[in-house]
Amino acid sequence: MKLISGTANQALATGIADVLDVPITSVDIKRFRDQEIFVRINENVRGEDIFLIQSTAAPANDHLMELLITIDALVRASAKRITAVIPYFGYARQDRKTGGRTPISAKLVANLISKAGADRVLTMDLHAGQIQGFFDIPTDNLFGQPVFEKDIKENFSRKERNKLLFVSPDTGGVVRTRSLAKMFDSDIAIVDKRRPKAGESEVMNIIGDVKDRNCILLDDIIDSGGTLCNAAQALMDQGAASVSAYITHGVLSDPAVERITNSIMSEVVITDTISQPDAVKKCDKIREVSVSTLLGEAIRRIANDESVSKLFG
Ligand code: R5P
């Protein structure tokens, strides 16, 4: 097995390499003056089982192109099998036509990755599970749930856990929320969210009794922070005792950090699928938990032809 990392999240790749006790293969990734990307793999990869780690987070197009070009370099270098490990799969929210004459970009990106020569995809908390079907190659979609479950057990006292309520910030996240709530024998509530236009969110209603409960909002993505901060405020207005959040992918576009800082939430926990700038690292209300062990174990299982679903019980 060989591990290769793109430039999107080298800290996570190093974490995965440590878990697997496998070094990261040396690669040169350079830019020409006009910003075209050039990749050279510095070791022989002929006949190797390759795991190429690259999240397609911002700048999404650059990171995606880097992924495609690296896959092409590996194909031409006669790698035996290439698994594109994409901890955060960008473009996932464009998974259907939202109006006339609009694209399904998630499908286009899936086609590009397969056409470039990837044999498998390993990703995490896809915005919609059905996106797996956009790929005509095997696609494993891991869940951040066990990482969150462990963190909640470590950070909430038994007394606080007795009053937990898991909240989905929109109807799309209900299955994910119910699944984590089950681990704590807890109820769920659902926020009835409306998007008057792209990038804006409005809370219409809360379904469920949130009074005096320690609410945990659960989502796959936090982008501008609007969905989460509006939902948190609505929960507090309805008498919640506290609100915190667990989110897999911290996209955190402006003004998310400012919104979180000024929000009534006690804490927002994100994973390290996306590399974060200093402004996020310095924010007292945002804490990062690592998914390197989970990804490392999934890679080990794929390499050894073992079950990946067993990781989730
Ligand atoms: C949408 O359905 C996703 O699950 C997230 O709720 C959304 O992408 C968050 O976006 P924002 O933070 O900009 O409201």
Coordinates of C-alpha atoms and ligand atoms in Angstrom, one line a residue:
M1 CA 0.0 0.0 0.0
K2 CA 1.1 3.6 -0.7
L3 CA -0.3 6.8 0.7
I4 CA -0.2 10.0 -1.3
S5 CA -1.4 13.4 -0.2
G6 CA -2.6 16.3 -2.2
T7 CA -2.1 19.8 -0.7
A8 CA -5.7 20.3 0.6
N9 CA -5.1 18.7 4.1
Q10 CA -1.6 17.5 4.8
A11 CA -2.2 17.4 8.5
L12 CA -5.0 14.9 8.2
A13 CA -2.9 12.8 5.7
T14 CA 0.0 12.8 8.3
G15 CA -2.5 11.7 11.0
I16 CA -3.7 8.8 8.7
A17 CA -0.1 7.8 7.9
D18 CA 0.7 7.7 11.6
V19 CA -2.4 5.5 12.3
L20 CA -1.3 3.1 9.5
D21 CA 2.4 3.4 10.2
V22 CA 2.9 3.9 6.5
P23 CA 5.0 6.8 5.1
I24 CA 3.5 9.4 2.7
T25 CA 5.0 8.9 -0.7
S26 CA 7.0 11.9 -2.0
V27 CA 5.1 13.9 -4.6
D28 CA 5.9 17.3 -6.2
I29 CA 2.9 19.4 -6.8
K30 CA 3.8 22.6 -8.6
R31 CA 2.2 25.6 -10.4
F32 CA 3.2 27.0 -13.7
R33 CA 3.2 30.8 -13.9
D34 CA -0.3 30.7 -15.4
Q35 CA -1.4 28.6 -12.3
E36 CA -1.7 25.3 -14.3
I37 CA -1.0 22.4 -11.9
F38 CA 1.9 20.0 -12.5
V39 CA 2.3 16.7 -10.5
R40 CA 5.3 14.3 -10.3
I41 CA 5.2 11.1 -8.2
N42 CA 8.8 10.8 -6.9
E43 CA 8.7 7.0 -6.2
N44 CA 7.9 3.9 -8.3
V45 CA 4.2 3.1 -7.9
R46 CA 4.0 0.3 -10.5
G47 CA 1.6 -2.4 -9.3
E48 CA 0.9 -0.6 -6.0
D49 CA -2.4 -0.2 -4.1
I50 CA -2.6 3.6 -3.9
F51 CA -4.7 5.7 -1.4
L52 CA -4.7 9.3 -2.6
I53 CA -5.9 11.7 0.1
Q54 CA -7.4 15.0 -1.0
S55 CA -10.5 16.9 0.2
T56 CA -12.1 19.1 -2.4
A57 CA -12.5 22.0 0.0
A58 CA -11.9 25.7 -0.8
P59 CA -10.3 26.5 -3.2
A60 CA -12.6 23.7 -4.4
N61 CA -11.7 23.9 -8.1
D62 CA -7.9 23.9 -7.6
H63 CA -8.1 21.0 -5.1
L64 CA -10.4 19.0 -7.5
M65 CA -8.1 19.6 -10.4
E66 CA -5.1 18.6 -8.3
L67 CA -6.9 15.4 -7.4
L68 CA -7.7 14.6 -11.1
I69 CA -4.2 15.4 -12.3
T70 CA -2.6 13.2 -9.6
I71 CA -4.9 10.3 -10.5
D72 CA -3.8 10.7 -14.1
A73 CA -0.2 10.7 -13.1
L74 CA -0.8 7.5 -11.1
V75 CA -2.7 5.8 -14.0
R76 CA 0.2 6.5 -16.3
A77 CA 2.7 5.3 -13.7
S78 CA 0.9 1.8 -13.8
A79 CA -0.5 1.9 -10.2
K80 CA -2.6 -1.3 -9.7
R81 CA -5.5 0.3 -7.9
I82 CA -6.2 3.9 -7.0
T83 CA -8.6 4.8 -4.2
A84 CA -9.5 8.5 -4.1
V85 CA -9.8 9.3 -0.4
I86 CA -11.9 12.4 -0.3
P87 CA -12.7 13.2 3.4
Y88 CA -14.8 16.2 2.3
F89 CA -16.5 15.8 -1.1
G90 CA -17.1 19.4 -2.4
Y91 CA -19.9 20.1 -4.8
A92 CA -22.1 17.6 -3.0
R93 CA -24.8 20.1 -2.3
Q94 CA -25.4 20.4 -6.1
D95 CA -27.0 16.9 -6.1
R96 CA -30.1 17.7 -8.1
K97 CA -31.6 20.3 -10.5
T98 CA -32.8 23.1 -8.3
G99 CA -34.5 24.8 -11.2
G100 CA -34.7 24.9 -15.0
R101 CA -31.3 25.0 -16.9
T102 CA -29.2 24.2 -13.8
P103 CA -26.5 21.5 -13.5
I104 CA -26.1 18.5 -11.3
S105 CA -22.5 19.3 -10.5
A106 CA -22.1 16.5 -7.9
K107 CA -22.7 14.0 -10.7
L108 CA -20.3 15.8 -13.1
V109 CA -17.5 15.8 -10.4
A110 CA -18.2 12.0 -9.8
N111 CA -17.8 11.4 -13.6
L112 CA -14.6 13.4 -13.7
I113 CA -13.1 11.4 -10.8
S114 CA -14.0 8.1 -12.4
K115 CA -12.9 9.1 -15.9
A116 CA -9.5 10.3 -14.6
G117 CA -9.0 6.7 -13.5
A118 CA -9.9 6.3 -9.8
D119 CA -10.9 2.7 -9.1
R120 CA -12.7 3.4 -5.7
V121 CA -13.8 6.3 -3.6
L122 CA -13.6 6.6 0.2
T123 CA -15.4 9.6 1.6
M124 CA -17.2 10.7 4.7
D125 CA -20.7 12.0 5.6
L126 CA -21.8 12.7 2.0
H127 CA -24.3 15.5 2.0
A128 CA -26.8 12.9 0.6
G129 CA -26.1 9.2 0.7
Q130 CA -27.5 8.8 -2.8
I131 CA -24.4 10.6 -4.2
Q132 CA -22.7 7.2 -3.8
G133 CA -24.8 6.2 -6.8
F134 CA -23.3 9.0 -8.9
F135 CA -20.1 6.9 -9.0
D136 CA -20.0 3.7 -11.1
I137 CA -17.1 2.5 -9.0
P138 CA -17.2 1.2 -5.4
T139 CA -17.8 4.1 -3.0
D140 CA -17.5 3.9 0.8
N141 CA -19.3 6.6 2.7
L142 CA -18.0 6.7 6.3
F143 CA -20.0 8.2 9.1
G144 CA -18.5 10.7 11.7
Q145 CA -21.0 9.3 14.2
P146 CA -18.7 7.1 16.3
V147 CA -16.2 10.0 16.7
F148 CA -19.1 12.3 17.8
E149 CA -20.5 9.6 20.1
K150 CA -17.2 9.2 21.9
D151 CA -16.7 13.0 22.2
I152 CA -20.1 13.5 23.7
K153 CA -19.5 10.7 26.3
E154 CA -16.2 12.4 27.2
N155 CA -17.5 16.0 27.4
F156 CA -21.0 15.8 28.8
S157 CA -21.5 14.7 32.4
R158 CA -23.9 11.9 33.2
K159 CA -26.4 14.5 34.5
E160 CA -26.1 16.5 31.3
R161 CA -26.5 13.4 29.2
N162 CA -29.8 12.6 30.9
K163 CA -31.3 15.8 29.4
L164 CA -29.8 15.5 25.9
L165 CA -31.9 16.2 22.9
F166 CA -30.5 15.7 19.4
V167 CA -31.7 18.2 16.9
S168 CA -31.7 18.1 13.1
P169 CA -31.3 21.7 11.7
D170 CA -33.4 20.6 8.6
T171 CA -35.5 17.7 7.4
G172 CA -32.6 16.4 5.3
G173 CA -30.6 15.5 8.5
V174 CA -33.3 13.5 10.3
V175 CA -31.9 10.0 9.7
R176 CA -28.4 11.1 10.8
T177 CA -29.8 12.7 13.9
R178 CA -32.0 9.8 14.9
S179 CA -29.1 7.4 14.5
L180 CA -26.9 9.3 17.0
A181 CA -29.8 9.9 19.4
K182 CA -30.4 6.2 19.5
M183 CA -26.9 5.7 21.0
F184 CA -27.9 7.9 23.9
D185 CA -31.5 6.6 24.2
S186 CA -32.5 10.2 23.5
D187 CA -35.3 12.0 21.6
I188 CA -34.9 14.1 18.6
A189 CA -36.3 17.5 17.5
I190 CA -36.4 18.8 13.9
V191 CA -36.0 22.4 12.7
D192 CA -38.4 23.3 9.9
K193 CA -35.9 25.4 7.8
R194 CA -36.6 27.4 4.7
R195 CA -34.1 28.9 2.3
P196 CA -35.7 32.1 0.9
K197 CA -32.6 32.2 -1.4
A198 CA -29.2 30.5 -1.7
G199 CA -27.0 31.2 1.3
E200 CA -29.8 32.4 3.5
S201 CA -31.9 30.3 6.0
E202 CA -35.0 31.0 8.0
V203 CA -36.4 28.9 10.9
M204 CA -40.1 28.4 10.4
N205 CA -40.9 26.1 13.3
I206 CA -39.4 23.6 15.7
I207 CA -41.0 20.1 15.8
G208 CA -40.5 18.6 19.3
D209 CA -40.3 19.8 22.9
V210 CA -36.9 21.4 23.6
K211 CA -37.7 22.9 27.0
D212 CA -34.9 22.5 29.6
R213 CA -33.0 20.1 27.3
N214 CA -29.3 20.2 26.4
C215 CA -29.7 20.4 22.7
I216 CA -27.1 19.1 20.3
L217 CA -27.5 20.2 16.7
L218 CA -26.1 17.7 14.2
D219 CA -25.3 18.5 10.6
D220 CA -23.0 17.4 7.7
I221 CA -21.8 20.9 6.8
I222 CA -21.5 24.3 8.4
D223 CA -20.9 26.9 5.7
S224 CA -21.9 30.5 6.4
G225 CA -23.2 29.4 9.8
G226 CA -26.7 30.8 9.1
T227 CA -28.5 27.4 9.4
L228 CA -26.8 26.6 12.7
C229 CA -26.9 29.9 14.5
N230 CA -30.6 30.6 13.5
A231 CA -31.6 27.1 14.7
A232 CA -29.6 27.6 18.0
Q233 CA -31.3 30.9 18.7
A234 CA -34.8 29.4 17.9
L235 CA -34.1 26.5 20.4
M236 CA -33.0 28.9 23.1
D237 CA -36.1 31.0 22.5
Q238 CA -38.2 27.9 23.0
G239 CA -36.6 27.3 26.5
A240 CA -33.6 25.0 25.7
A241 CA -31.2 24.7 28.7
S242 CA -28.1 24.8 26.4
V243 CA -27.2 24.4 22.7
S244 CA -24.1 23.0 21.1
A245 CA -23.4 21.5 17.7
Y246 CA -21.5 18.6 16.1
I247 CA -20.7 19.1 12.4
T248 CA -18.6 16.9 10.2
H249 CA -17.3 19.3 7.6
G250 CA -16.3 22.8 8.7
V251 CA -16.6 24.7 5.4
L252 CA -16.8 27.9 7.5
S253 CA -17.1 30.6 4.8
D254 CA -17.3 34.2 6.0
P255 CA -19.0 35.3 8.3
A256 CA -19.3 31.8 10.0
V257 CA -16.6 32.3 12.6
E258 CA -18.1 35.7 13.6
R259 CA -21.6 34.3 13.8
I260 CA -20.5 31.4 16.0
T261 CA -18.5 33.7 18.3
N262 CA -21.6 35.9 18.7
S263 CA -24.1 33.0 19.0
I264 CA -25.7 31.6 22.1
M265 CA -24.1 28.2 21.3
S266 CA -21.7 26.9 24.0
E267 CA -19.5 25.0 21.5
V268 CA -19.3 23.9 17.9
V269 CA -17.4 20.7 17.3
I270 CA -16.1 20.0 13.8
T271 CA -13.9 17.3 12.4
D272 CA -10.6 17.7 10.5
T273 CA -11.9 16.7 7.1
I274 CA -11.1 20.3 6.0
S275 CA -7.9 22.1 7.0
Q276 CA -8.7 25.2 8.9
P277 CA -7.1 28.7 8.9
D278 CA -5.8 30.4 12.1
A279 CA -9.1 32.4 12.5
V280 CA -10.9 29.1 13.1
K281 CA -8.2 27.6 15.3
K282 CA -8.2 30.7 17.5
C283 CA -12.0 30.7 17.9
D284 CA -12.8 29.7 21.5
K285 CA -16.2 28.2 20.6
I286 CA -14.9 25.9 17.8
R287 CA -13.2 22.6 18.7
E288 CA -11.8 20.1 16.3
V289 CA -11.9 16.3 16.7
S290 CA -9.9 14.1 14.4
V291 CA -11.2 11.4 12.0
S292 CA -7.7 10.2 11.1
T293 CA -8.1 6.9 13.1
L294 CA -11.5 6.2 11.4
L295 CA -10.1 6.9 7.9
G296 CA -6.9 5.0 8.6
E297 CA -8.8 2.0 9.8
A298 CA -11.1 2.1 6.7
I299 CA -8.1 2.3 4.5
R300 CA -6.5 -0.6 6.2
R301 CA -9.7 -2.6 5.8
I302 CA -10.0 -1.8 2.1
A303 CA -6.4 -2.7 1.5
N304 CA -6.9 -6.1 3.2
D305 CA -10.3 -6.7 1.6
E306 CA -12.1 -6.6 5.0
S307 CA -15.5 -5.2 5.7
V308 CA -15.7 -1.5 6.1
S309 CA -19.3 -1.5 7.4
K310 CA -18.2 -3.5 10.4
L311 CA -16.6 -0.2 11.6
F312 CA -20.1 1.0 12.4
G313 CA -21.3 -2.0 14.4
Ligands
R5P1 C1 -27.7 21.8 4.0 O1 -28.7 21.1 3.7 C2 -26.5 21.4 4.8 O2 -26.8 20.2 5.5 C3 -26.1 22.5 5.7 O3 -27.2 22.7 6.7 C4 -25.9 23.8 5.0 O4 -25.0 23.6 4.0 C5 -25.3 24.8 6.0 O5 -25.1 26.0 5.3 P1 -25.0 27.4 6.1 O6 -24.0 27.2 7.2 O7 -24.5 28.4 5.0 O8 -26.4 27.8 6.5

